[in-house]
Short mmCIF file of C-alpha atoms and ligand atoms in Angstrom, two decimals:
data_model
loop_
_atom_site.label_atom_id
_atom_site.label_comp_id
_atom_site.label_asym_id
_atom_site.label_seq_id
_atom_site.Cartn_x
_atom_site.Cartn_y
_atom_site.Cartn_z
CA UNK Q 1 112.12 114.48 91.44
CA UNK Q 2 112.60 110.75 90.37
CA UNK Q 3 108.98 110.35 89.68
CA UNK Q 4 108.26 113.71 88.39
CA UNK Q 5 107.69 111.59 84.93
CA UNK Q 6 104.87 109.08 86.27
CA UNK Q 7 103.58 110.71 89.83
CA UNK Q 8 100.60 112.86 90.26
CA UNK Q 9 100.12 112.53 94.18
CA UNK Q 10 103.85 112.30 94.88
CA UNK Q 11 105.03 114.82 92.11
CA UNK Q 12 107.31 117.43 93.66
CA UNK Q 13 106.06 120.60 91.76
CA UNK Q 14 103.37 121.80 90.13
CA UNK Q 15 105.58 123.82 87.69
CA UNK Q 16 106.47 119.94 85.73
CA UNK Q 17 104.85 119.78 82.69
CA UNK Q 18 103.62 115.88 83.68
CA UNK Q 19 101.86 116.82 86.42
CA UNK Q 20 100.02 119.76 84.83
CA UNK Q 21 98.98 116.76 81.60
CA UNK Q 22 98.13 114.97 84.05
CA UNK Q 23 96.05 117.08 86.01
CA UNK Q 24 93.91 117.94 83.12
CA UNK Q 25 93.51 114.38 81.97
CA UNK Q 26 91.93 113.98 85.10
CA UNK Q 27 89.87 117.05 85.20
CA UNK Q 28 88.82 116.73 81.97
CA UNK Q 29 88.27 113.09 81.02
CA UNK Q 30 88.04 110.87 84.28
CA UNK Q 31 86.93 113.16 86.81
CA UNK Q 32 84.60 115.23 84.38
CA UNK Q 33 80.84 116.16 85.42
CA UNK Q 34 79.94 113.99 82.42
CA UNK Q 35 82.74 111.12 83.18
CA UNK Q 36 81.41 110.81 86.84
CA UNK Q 37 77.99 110.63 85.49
CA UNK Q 38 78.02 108.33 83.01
CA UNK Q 39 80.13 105.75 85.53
CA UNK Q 40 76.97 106.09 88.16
CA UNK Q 41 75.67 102.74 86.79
CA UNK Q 42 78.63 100.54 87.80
CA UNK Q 43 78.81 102.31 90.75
CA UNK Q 44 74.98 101.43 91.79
CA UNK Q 45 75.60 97.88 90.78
CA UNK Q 46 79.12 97.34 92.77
CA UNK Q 47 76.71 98.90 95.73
CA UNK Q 48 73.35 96.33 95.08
CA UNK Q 49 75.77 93.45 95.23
CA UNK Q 50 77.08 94.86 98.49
CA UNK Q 51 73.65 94.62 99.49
CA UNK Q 52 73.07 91.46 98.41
CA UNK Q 53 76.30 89.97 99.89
CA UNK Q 54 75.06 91.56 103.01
CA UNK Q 55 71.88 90.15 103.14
CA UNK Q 56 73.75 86.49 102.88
CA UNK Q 57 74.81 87.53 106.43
CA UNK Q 58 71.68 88.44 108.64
CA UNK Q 59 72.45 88.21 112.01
CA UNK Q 60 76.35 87.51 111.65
CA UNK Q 61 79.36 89.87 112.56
CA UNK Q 62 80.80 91.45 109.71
CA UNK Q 63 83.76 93.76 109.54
CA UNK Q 64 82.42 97.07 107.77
CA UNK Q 65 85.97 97.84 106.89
CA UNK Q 66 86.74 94.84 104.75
CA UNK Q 67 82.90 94.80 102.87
CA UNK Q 68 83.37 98.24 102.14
CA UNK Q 69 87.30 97.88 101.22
CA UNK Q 70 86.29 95.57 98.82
CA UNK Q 71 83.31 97.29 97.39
CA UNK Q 72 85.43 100.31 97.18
CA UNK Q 73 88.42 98.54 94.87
CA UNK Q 74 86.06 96.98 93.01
CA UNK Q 75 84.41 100.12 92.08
CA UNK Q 76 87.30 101.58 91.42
CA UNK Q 77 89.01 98.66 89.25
CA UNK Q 78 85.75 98.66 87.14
CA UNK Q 79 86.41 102.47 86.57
CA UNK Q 80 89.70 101.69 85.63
CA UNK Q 81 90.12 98.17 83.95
CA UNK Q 82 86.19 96.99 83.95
CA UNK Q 83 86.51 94.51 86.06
CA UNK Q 84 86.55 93.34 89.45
CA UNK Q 85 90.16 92.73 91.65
CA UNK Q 86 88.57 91.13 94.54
CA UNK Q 87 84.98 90.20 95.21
CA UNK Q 88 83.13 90.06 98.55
CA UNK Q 89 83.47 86.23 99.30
CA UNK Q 90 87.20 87.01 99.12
CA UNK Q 91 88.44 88.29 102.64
CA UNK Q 92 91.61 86.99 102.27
CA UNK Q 93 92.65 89.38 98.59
CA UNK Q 94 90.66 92.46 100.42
CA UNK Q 95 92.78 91.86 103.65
CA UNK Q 96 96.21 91.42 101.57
CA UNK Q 97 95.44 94.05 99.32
CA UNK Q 98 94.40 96.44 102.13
CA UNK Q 99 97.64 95.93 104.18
CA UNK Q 100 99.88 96.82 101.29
CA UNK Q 101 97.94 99.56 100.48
CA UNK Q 102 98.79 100.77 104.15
CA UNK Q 103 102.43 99.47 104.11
CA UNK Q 104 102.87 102.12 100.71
CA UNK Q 105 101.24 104.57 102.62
CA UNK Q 106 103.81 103.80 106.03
CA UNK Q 107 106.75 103.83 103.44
CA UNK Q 108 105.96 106.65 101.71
CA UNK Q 109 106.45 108.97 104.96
CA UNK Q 110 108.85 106.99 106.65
CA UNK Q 111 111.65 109.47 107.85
CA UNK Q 112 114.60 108.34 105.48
CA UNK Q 113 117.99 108.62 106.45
CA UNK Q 114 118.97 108.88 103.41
CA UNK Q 115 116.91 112.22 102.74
CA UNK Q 116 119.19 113.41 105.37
CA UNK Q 117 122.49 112.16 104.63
CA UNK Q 118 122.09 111.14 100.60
CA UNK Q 119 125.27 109.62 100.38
CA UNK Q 120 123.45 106.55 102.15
CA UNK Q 121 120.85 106.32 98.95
CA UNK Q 122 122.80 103.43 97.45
CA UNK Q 123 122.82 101.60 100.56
CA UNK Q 124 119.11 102.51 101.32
CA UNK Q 125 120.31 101.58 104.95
CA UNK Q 126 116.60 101.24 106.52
CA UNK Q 127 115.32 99.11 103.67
CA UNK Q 128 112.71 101.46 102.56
CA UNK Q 129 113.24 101.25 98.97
CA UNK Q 130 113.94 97.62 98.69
CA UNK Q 131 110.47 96.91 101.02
CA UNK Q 132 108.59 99.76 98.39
CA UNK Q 133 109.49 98.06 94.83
CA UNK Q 134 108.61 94.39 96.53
CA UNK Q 135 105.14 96.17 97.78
CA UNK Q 136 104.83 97.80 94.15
CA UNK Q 137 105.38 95.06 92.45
CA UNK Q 138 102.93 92.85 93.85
CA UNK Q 139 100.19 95.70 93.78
CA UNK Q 140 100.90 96.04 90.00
CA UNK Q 141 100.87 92.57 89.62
CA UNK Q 142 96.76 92.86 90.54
CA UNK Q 143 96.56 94.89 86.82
CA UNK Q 144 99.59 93.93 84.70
CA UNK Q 145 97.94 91.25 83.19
CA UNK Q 146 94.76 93.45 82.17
CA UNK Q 147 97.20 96.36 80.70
CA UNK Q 148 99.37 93.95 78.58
CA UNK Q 149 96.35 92.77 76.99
CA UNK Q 150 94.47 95.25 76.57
CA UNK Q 151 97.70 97.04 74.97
CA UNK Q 152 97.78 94.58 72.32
CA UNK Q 153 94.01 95.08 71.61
CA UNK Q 154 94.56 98.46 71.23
CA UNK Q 155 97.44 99.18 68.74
CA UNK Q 156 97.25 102.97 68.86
CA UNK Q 157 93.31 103.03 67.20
CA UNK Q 158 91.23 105.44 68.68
CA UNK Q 159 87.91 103.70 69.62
CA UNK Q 160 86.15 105.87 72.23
CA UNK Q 161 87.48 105.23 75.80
CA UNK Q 162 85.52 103.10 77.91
CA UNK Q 163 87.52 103.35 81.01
CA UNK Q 164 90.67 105.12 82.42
CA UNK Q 165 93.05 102.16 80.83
CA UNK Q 166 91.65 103.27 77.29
CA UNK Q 167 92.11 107.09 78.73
CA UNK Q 168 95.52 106.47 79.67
CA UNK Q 169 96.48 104.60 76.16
CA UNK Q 170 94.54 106.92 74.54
CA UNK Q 171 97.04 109.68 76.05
CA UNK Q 172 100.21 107.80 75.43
CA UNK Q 173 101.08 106.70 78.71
CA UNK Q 174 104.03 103.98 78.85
CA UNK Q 175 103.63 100.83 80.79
CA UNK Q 176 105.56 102.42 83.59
CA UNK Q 177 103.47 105.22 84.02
CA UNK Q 178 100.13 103.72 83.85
CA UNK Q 179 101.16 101.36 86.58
CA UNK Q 180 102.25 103.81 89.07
CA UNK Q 181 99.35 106.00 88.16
CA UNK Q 182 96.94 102.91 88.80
CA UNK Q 183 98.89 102.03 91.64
CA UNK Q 184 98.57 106.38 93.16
CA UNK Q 185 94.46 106.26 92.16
CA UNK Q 186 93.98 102.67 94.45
CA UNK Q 187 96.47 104.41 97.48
CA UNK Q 188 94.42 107.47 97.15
CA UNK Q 189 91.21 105.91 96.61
CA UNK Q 190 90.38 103.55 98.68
CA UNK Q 191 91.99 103.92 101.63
CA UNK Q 192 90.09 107.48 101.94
CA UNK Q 193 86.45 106.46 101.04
CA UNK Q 194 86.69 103.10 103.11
CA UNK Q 195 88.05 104.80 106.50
CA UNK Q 196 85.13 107.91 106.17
CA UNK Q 197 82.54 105.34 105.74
CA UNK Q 198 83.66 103.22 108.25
CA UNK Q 199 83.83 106.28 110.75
CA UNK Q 200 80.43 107.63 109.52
CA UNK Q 201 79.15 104.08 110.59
CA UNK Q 202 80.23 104.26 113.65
CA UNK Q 203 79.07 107.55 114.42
CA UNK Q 204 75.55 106.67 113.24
CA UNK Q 205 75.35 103.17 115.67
CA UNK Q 206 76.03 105.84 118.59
CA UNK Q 207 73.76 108.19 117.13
CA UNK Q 208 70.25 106.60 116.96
CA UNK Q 209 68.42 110.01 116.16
CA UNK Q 210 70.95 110.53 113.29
CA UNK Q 211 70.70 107.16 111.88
CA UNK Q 212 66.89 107.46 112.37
CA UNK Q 213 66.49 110.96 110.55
CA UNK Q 214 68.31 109.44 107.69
CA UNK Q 215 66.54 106.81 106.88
CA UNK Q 216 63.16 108.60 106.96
CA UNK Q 217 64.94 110.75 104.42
CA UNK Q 218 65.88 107.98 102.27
CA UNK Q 219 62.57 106.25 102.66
CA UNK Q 220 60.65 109.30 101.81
CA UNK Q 221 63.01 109.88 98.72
CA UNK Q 222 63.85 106.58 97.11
CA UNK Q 223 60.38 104.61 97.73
CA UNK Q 224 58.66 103.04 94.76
CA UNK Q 225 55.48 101.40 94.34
CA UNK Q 226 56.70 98.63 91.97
CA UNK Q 227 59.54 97.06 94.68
CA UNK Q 228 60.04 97.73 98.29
CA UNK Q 229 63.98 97.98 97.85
CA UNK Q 230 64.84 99.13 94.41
CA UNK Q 231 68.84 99.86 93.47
CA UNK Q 232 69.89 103.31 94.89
CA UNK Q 233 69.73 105.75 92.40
CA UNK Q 234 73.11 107.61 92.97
CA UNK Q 235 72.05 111.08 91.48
CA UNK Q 236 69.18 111.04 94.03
CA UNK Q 237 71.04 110.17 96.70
CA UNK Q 238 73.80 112.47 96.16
CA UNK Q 239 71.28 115.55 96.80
CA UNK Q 240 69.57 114.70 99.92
CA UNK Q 241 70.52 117.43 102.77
CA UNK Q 242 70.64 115.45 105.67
CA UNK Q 243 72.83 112.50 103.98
CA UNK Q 244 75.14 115.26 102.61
CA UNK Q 245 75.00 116.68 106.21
CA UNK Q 246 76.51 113.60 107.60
CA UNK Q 247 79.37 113.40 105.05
CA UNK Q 248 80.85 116.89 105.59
CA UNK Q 249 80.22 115.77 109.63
CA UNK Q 250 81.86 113.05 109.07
CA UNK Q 251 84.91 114.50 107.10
CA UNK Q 252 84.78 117.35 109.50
CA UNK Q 253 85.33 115.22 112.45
CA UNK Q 254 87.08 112.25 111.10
CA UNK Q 255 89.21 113.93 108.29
CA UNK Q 256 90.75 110.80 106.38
CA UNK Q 257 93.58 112.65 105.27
CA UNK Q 258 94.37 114.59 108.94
CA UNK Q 259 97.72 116.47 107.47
CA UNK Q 260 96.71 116.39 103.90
CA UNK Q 261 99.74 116.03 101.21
CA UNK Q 262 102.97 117.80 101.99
CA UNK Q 263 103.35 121.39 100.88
CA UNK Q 264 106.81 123.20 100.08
CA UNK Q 265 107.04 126.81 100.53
CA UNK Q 266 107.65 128.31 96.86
CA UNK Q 267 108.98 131.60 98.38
CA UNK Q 268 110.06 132.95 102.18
CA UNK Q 269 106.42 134.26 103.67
CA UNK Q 270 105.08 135.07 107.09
CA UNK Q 271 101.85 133.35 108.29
CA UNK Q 272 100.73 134.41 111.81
CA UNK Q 273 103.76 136.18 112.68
CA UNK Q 274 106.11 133.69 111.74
CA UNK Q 275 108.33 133.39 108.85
CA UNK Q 276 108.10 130.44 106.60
CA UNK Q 277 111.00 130.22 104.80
CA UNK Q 278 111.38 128.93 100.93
CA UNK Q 279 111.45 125.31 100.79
CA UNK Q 280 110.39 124.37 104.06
CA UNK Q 281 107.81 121.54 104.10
CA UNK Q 282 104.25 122.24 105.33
CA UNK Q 283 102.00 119.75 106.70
CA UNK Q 284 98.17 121.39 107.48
CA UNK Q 285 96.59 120.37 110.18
CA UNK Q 286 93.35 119.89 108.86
CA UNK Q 287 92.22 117.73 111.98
CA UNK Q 288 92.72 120.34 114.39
CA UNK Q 289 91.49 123.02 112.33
CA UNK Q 290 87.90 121.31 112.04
CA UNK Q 291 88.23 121.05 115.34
CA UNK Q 292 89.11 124.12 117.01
CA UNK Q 293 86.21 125.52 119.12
CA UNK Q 294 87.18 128.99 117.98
CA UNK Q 295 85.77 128.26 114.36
CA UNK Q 296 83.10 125.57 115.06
CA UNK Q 297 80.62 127.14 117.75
CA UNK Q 298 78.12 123.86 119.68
CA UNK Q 299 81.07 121.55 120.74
CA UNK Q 300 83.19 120.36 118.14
CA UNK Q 301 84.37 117.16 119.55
CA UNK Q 302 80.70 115.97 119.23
CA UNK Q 303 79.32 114.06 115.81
CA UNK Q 304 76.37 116.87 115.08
CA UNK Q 305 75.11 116.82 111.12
CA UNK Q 306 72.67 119.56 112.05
CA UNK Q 307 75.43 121.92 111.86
CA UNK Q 308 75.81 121.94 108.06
CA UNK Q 309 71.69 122.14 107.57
CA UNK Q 310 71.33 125.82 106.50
CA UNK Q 311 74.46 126.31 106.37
CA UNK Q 312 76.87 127.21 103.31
CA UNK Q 313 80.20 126.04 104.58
CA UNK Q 314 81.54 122.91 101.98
CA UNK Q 315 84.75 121.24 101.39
CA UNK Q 316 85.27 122.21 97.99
CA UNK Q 317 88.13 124.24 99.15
CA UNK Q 318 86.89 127.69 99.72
CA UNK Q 319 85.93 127.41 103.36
CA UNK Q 320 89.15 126.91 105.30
CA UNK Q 321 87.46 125.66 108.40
CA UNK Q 322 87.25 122.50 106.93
CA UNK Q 323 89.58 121.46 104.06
CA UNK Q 324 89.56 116.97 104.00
CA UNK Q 325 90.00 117.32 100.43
CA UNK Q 326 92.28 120.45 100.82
CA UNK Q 327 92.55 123.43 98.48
CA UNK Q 328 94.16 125.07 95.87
CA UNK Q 329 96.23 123.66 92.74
CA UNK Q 330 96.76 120.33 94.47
CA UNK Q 331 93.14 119.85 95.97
CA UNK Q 332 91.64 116.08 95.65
CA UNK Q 333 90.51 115.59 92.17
CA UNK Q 334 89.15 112.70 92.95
CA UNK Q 335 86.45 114.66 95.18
CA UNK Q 336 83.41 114.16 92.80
CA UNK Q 337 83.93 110.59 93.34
CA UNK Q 338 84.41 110.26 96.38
CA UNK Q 339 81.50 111.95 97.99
CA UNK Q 340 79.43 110.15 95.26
CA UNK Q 341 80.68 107.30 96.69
CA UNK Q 342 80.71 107.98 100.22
CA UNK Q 343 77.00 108.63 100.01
CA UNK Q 344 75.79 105.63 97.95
CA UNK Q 345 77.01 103.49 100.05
CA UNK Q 346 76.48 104.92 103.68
CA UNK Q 347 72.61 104.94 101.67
CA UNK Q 348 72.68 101.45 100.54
CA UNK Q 349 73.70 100.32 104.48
CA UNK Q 350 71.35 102.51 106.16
CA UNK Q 351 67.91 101.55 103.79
CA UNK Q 352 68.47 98.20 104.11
CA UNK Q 353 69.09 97.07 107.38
CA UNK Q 354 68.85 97.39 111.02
CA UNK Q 355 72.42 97.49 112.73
CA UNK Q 356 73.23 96.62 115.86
CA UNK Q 357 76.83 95.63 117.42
CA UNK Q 358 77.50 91.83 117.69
CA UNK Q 359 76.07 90.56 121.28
CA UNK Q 360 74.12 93.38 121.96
CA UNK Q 361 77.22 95.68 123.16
CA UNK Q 362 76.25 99.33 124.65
CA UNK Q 363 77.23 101.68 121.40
CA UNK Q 364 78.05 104.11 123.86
CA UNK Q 365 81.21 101.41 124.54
CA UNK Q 366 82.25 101.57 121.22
CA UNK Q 367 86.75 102.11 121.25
CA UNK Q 368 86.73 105.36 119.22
CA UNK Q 369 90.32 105.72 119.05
CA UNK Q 370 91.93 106.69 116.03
CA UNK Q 371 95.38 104.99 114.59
CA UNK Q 372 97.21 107.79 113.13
CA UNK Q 373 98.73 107.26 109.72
CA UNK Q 374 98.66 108.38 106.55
CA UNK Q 375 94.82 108.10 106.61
CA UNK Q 376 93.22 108.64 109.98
CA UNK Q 377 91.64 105.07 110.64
CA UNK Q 378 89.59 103.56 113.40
CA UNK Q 379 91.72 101.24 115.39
CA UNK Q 380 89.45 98.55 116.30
CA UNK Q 381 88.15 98.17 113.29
CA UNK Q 382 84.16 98.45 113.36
CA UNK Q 383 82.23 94.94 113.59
CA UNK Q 384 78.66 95.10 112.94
CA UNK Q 385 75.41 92.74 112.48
CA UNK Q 386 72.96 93.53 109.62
CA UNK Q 387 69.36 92.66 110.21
CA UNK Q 388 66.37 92.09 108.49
CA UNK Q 389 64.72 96.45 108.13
CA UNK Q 390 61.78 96.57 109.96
CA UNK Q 391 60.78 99.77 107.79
C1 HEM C 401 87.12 110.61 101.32
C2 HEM C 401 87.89 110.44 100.27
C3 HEM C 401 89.11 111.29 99.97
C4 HEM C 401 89.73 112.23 100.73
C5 HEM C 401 89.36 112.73 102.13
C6 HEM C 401 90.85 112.74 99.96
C7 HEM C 401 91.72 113.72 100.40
C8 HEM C 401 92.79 114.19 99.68
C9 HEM C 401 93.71 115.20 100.14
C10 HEM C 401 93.64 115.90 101.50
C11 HEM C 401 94.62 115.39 99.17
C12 HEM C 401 95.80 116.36 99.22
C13 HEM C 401 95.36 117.76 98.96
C14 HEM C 401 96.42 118.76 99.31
O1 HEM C 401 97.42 118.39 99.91
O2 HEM C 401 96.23 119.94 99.00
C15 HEM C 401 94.30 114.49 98.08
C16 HEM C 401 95.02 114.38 96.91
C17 HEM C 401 94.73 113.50 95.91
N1 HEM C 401 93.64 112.65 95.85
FE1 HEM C 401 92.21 112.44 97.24
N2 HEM C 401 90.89 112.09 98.76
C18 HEM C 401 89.84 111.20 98.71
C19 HEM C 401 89.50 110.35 97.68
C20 HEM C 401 90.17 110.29 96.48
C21 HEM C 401 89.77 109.47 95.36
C22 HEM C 401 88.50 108.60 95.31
C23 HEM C 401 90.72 109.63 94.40
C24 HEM C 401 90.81 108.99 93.05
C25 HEM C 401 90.40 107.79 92.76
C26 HEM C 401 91.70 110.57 94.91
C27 HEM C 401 92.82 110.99 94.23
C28 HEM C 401 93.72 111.94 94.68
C29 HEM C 401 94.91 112.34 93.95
C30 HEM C 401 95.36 111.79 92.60
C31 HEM C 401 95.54 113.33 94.71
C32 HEM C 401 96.85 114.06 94.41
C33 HEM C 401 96.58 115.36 93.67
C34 HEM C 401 97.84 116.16 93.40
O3 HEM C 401 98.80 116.07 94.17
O4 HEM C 401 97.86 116.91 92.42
N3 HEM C 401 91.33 110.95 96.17
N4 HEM C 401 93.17 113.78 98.41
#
């Protein structure tokens, strides 16, 4: 209820009037068909300096995680502010960034005393709230500067946005709101995209044939006569079947979100027999559902793309066997992006270099444990060596 005036992801109903303004601010201006089209270009340039970075470390270890971390907030602060936040040479900002981006995410569903008891709130015994505004406050510190000045640029003309700052001015938002917003789109953003391409990487380097197939697709698709390794065209990229293939596989099997948001009941129902009564909180499983060998016939467990080719099941919400972006009124909006995203850069890895794990490790070795959280990430995180393509 406190945030109800500033929170999308953590608003408390969909009945508040914010939520719903801001819902269609995003479905109509920033996550539009023609708003994620006409931000392709930065996107396909945050992804060729990737590349580039990448190919200033042939033959070295690198930590997919933190290169795509970082090519992930920077794609997403040029949507929002046009302009980078971290840079690739910059471990140190992606690391610092990354682990208060996971702290939030720890804090946010924390079991609080004081949810149980709330005479404690003023004493916020367990230190959550203290811990969140010092986390805050140095993630909004990353884009205060930008919004104070681009505030006093702006003076209430209407110019044409350029980027979600201008969107948000452009729909009144005070300082307050803008930051948490900013601060809700990097926590939901990045986290997500990095952790499913850093699984879908590790799935390929134990999957040869998988990681073979796809690059003859992207070869076939994206060669030109005029240079051997042009910049990835993102609108190509996001229609090739056997890339999309791996990205619902991926999100099948690796969900980055494994309980999605929590749900309240708005009214006493049954489900399955039992009754759910008003209010209660509901977490879905969405990890065990795309899991459960009752739904998904030819082993679950195992990472199979093929089982999407020819087939119509998707995650845009209507096929309940496998829901990473959820469904319903408080589905992802920022699913257009993301699997844009996902796909340009899992592309941009895969046609331009040969991976192998650092000192010639077995893939079949690889730790695929998972560290449970908010977002379902790898827990050793995946180190790999880019070399030279031999194709
Ligand atoms: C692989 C990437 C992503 C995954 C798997 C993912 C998944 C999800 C899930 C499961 C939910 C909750 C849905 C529910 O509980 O019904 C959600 C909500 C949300 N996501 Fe994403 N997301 C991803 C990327 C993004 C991106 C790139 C953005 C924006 C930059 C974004 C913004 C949001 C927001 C704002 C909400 C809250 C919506 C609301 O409560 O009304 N997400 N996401």
């Amino acid at each position: 209820m406190e945030l109800d005036h500033k929170a999308i992801v953590w608003a408390s109903n969909c009945s508040n009037d914010q939520w719903k303004a801001f819902r269609a601010m995003f479905r109509n201006q920033i996550f539009s068909a023609k708003a994620i089209h006409s931000q392709a270009a930065s996107r396909e340039r945050k992804a060729a300096e990737m590349v580039r970075f990448l190919e200033g470390k042939l033959g070295e270890s690198v930590s997919i995680g933190q290169v795509v971390f970082a090519a992930i907030f920077d794609s997403l602060s040029n949507l929002m502010l046009s302009r980078d936040c971290i840079g690739f040479e910059s471990s140190e900002t992606a690391n610092r960034l990354k682990s208060l981006i996971w702290r939030m995410m720890e804090l946010g569903t924390s079991p609080n005393l004081a949810e149980f008891f709330p005479i404690l709130k003023k004493w916020d015994p367990q230190g959550l709230r203290r811990e969140t505004f010092r986390c805050c406050n140095e993630l909004y510190s990353v884009w205060q500067p930008y919004v104070k000045e681009r505030r006093e640029r702006w003076r209430g003309e209407r110019y044409g946005a350029q980027d979600f700052l201008d969107i948000f001015l452009e729909n009144g938002l005070d300082d307050n709101q803008i930051d948490w917003l900013s601060l809700e789109l990097f926590m939901a953003g990045t986290d997500t995209n990095t952790t499913a391409i850093e699984w879908a990487m590790t799935e390929l380097i134990r999957n040869k044939g998988a990681m073979n197939k796809l690059r003859e697709e992207l070869n076939a698709e994206l060669s030109s006569p005029l240079e051997r390794k042009p910049p990835i065209d993102e609108s190509v990229v996001s229609r090739l079947p056997y890339l999309n293939a791996i990205v619902k596989e991926t999100l099948r099997l690796h969900p980055p979100g494994p309980l999605m948001l929590p749900h309240r009941a708005s009214e006493t129902c049954e489900v399955m027999n039992y009754t759910v009564p008003e209010g209660a909180k509901i977490l879905v499983n969405v990890w065990a559902i795309s899991r459960d060998p009752t739904v998904w016939e030819d082993d679950p467990t195992l990472f199979k793309p093929e089982r999407f080719i020819g087939s119509k099941v998707d995650f845009r919400g209507h096929d309940f066997e496998l829901l990473p972006f959820g469904a319903g009124r408080r589905m992802c909006p920022g699913m257009p992006l993301a699997t844009r995203q996902i796909s340009l850069i899992l592309a941009s890895f895969v046609r331009n270099f040969d991976w192998c794990l650092p000192g010639g490790k077995d893939p079949a070795e690889l730790n695929m444990s998972e560290k449970f959280g908010f977002t379902l990430q790898k827990e050793q995180p995946l180190l790999l060596v880019p070399n030279r393509c031999s194709l």
